[in-house]
Amino acid sequence: MFKINDNFLKLPGSYLFSTIARKVSEYKAANPDREVISLGIGDVTQPLAPAVIRALHGAVDEMAAVETFHGYSPDLGYEFLRTAIRDNDYKPRGVELSLDEIFISDGAKSDCGNIVDIFATDNVIAVTDPVYPVYVDSNAMAGKTGDYDKAKEAWTDVIYMPCTAQNGFVPEFPSRTPDIIYICCPNNPTGTTLNKDQLQAWVDYAIEKQAVILYDAAYEAYISEADVPHSIYECDGAKTCAIEMRSFSKNAGFTGTRLGFTVIPKELTAPDSDVMVNSLWARRHGTKFNGAPYIIQRAGEAVYSAEGKAQTKEQIAYYMKNAATIREGLAGAGYEVYGGVNAPYIWLKTPEGLSSWDFFDKLLTEANVVGTPGAGFGPSGEGYFRLTAFGTAEKTAEAISRIVRL
Ligand SMILES: *Cc1c(COP(=O)(O)O)cnc(C)c1O
């Protein structure tokens, strides 16, 4: 008799974005004449950069000739891409990596979810609250989070670190000691960041507690302020306690193209056995993953060309102009707004103490604008609301003027 992994049954019901999609489609069906603008889901809208498209076409042509055809990629990914990453993302920031510390994947979501495989079940995880849901749900599927407490909307065996306006969205060291600490910086959903000193404090804490930090730097390219680190390895000692995950999705529009990577320095070893975490991930990657497509890795390489850098920088500037439109528009109308300076997300306090789902309904029905209720990202997201800067400039401006008129 086969048995299912019943950890899946503990997962709370309908996923945030399916609930939103259902509410939006019900509203549209009832009000077919209304134009609804979505600043909800975190997906890019600008087309791939010309340099990336050219590399894609070139790689497709290579696949058409026997001399240049490519089959399976090397386990860790092609060296041309890992070299470009090492030389462009890390070397200029004073971070020396060897090529076998970089693992190419099909995206950061897979890596965040799959990394759970290499850690023991009895590790206690700590997450910021609100949080990108993948970290918690992937641990829940592996039976590492205890049970889901419906009333508290929280797992019994997860350490939640509230990040709210009261603490400036900087997580405080928890009273219970975690083994695995998830940090996403710049943050989705709050759009806020940790500065160098704040991140260094977390690195020092992890080293002291012999914990590992899983650092999600998917929004690294949006950083505009000088004191925000682009990589956790800019902090002293981070190579001994941190894994960094990155993505081409938000920095180069690869959400539908799929490419990311994870860095695991060889200095990161298990405190009780000196086993290199790098070798576990190499084994896991080689066993369960057969590589990102050659043509996509060539496209990723093009992101690091002079042209690719200039073009993707322009795309990010486009989104960050939207972020400024949202921030300034709402702040001018008296809203309390956060984020949007080093990240394409604006996190706002709901007005008049509305719950985040009540504000969602109000915005949908009265302004025909879709955002994401903060409560969907964790208990401390209640009373907040997320808008994304990934729309077009025209629709973003129209959405904000509708909200301001409310
Ligand atoms: C979008 C996003 C990612 C990127 O995921 P991909 O699988 O690379 O598209 C990772 N982490 C966070 C927090 C994100 O918002």
PDB file of C-alpha atoms in Angstrom, residues 14 53 64 72 114 117 143 190 202 204 242 258 268 275 290 309 326 329 356 371 382 388 404:
ATOM      1  CA  SER A  14      -5.673  28.175  -1.048  1.00  0.00           C
ATOM      2  CA  ILE A  53      17.615  38.103 -27.620  1.00  0.00           C
ATOM      3  CA  ALA A  64      20.925  23.318 -35.425  1.00  0.00           C
ATOM      4  CA  TYR A  72      23.458  17.928 -21.321  1.00  0.00           C
ATOM      5  CA  ASN A 114      15.307  22.371  -2.963  1.00  0.00           C
ATOM      6  CA  ASP A 117      17.066  18.490   0.990  1.00  0.00           C
ATOM      7  CA  GLY A 143       8.100  17.950   7.762  1.00  0.00           C
ATOM      8  CA  THR A 190       8.350  44.859   2.140  1.00  0.00           C
ATOM      9  CA  TRP A 202      23.269  38.716  11.469  1.00  0.00           C
ATOM     10  CA  ASP A 204      28.101  37.457  13.491  1.00  0.00           C
ATOM     11  CA  ALA A 242      25.940  31.657   4.399  1.00  0.00           C
ATOM     12  CA  ARG A 258      14.336  30.584 -16.191  1.00  0.00           C
ATOM     13  CA  LEU A 268      30.850  26.535   4.911  1.00  0.00           C
ATOM     14  CA  VAL A 275      31.468  18.090   6.012  1.00  0.00           C
ATOM     15  CA  ASN A 290      20.133  17.995 -15.337  1.00  0.00           C
ATOM     16  CA  LYS A 309      24.516  45.468 -18.655  1.00  0.00           C
ATOM     17  CA  ILE A 326       3.885  54.853  -6.442  1.00  0.00           C
ATOM     18  CA  GLY A 329       1.991  59.546  -5.215  1.00  0.00           C
ATOM     19  CA  SER A 356      -5.233  44.073   4.491  1.00  0.00           C
ATOM     20  CA  GLY A 371      -2.456  44.689  -5.050  1.00  0.00           C
ATOM     21  CA  GLU A 382      -1.646  42.290   8.582  1.00  0.00           C
ATOM     22  CA  THR A 388       4.693  46.231  -7.334  1.00  0.00           C
ATOM     23  CA  VAL A 404      -5.213  58.974  -4.661  1.00  0.00           C
TER      24      VAL A 404
END
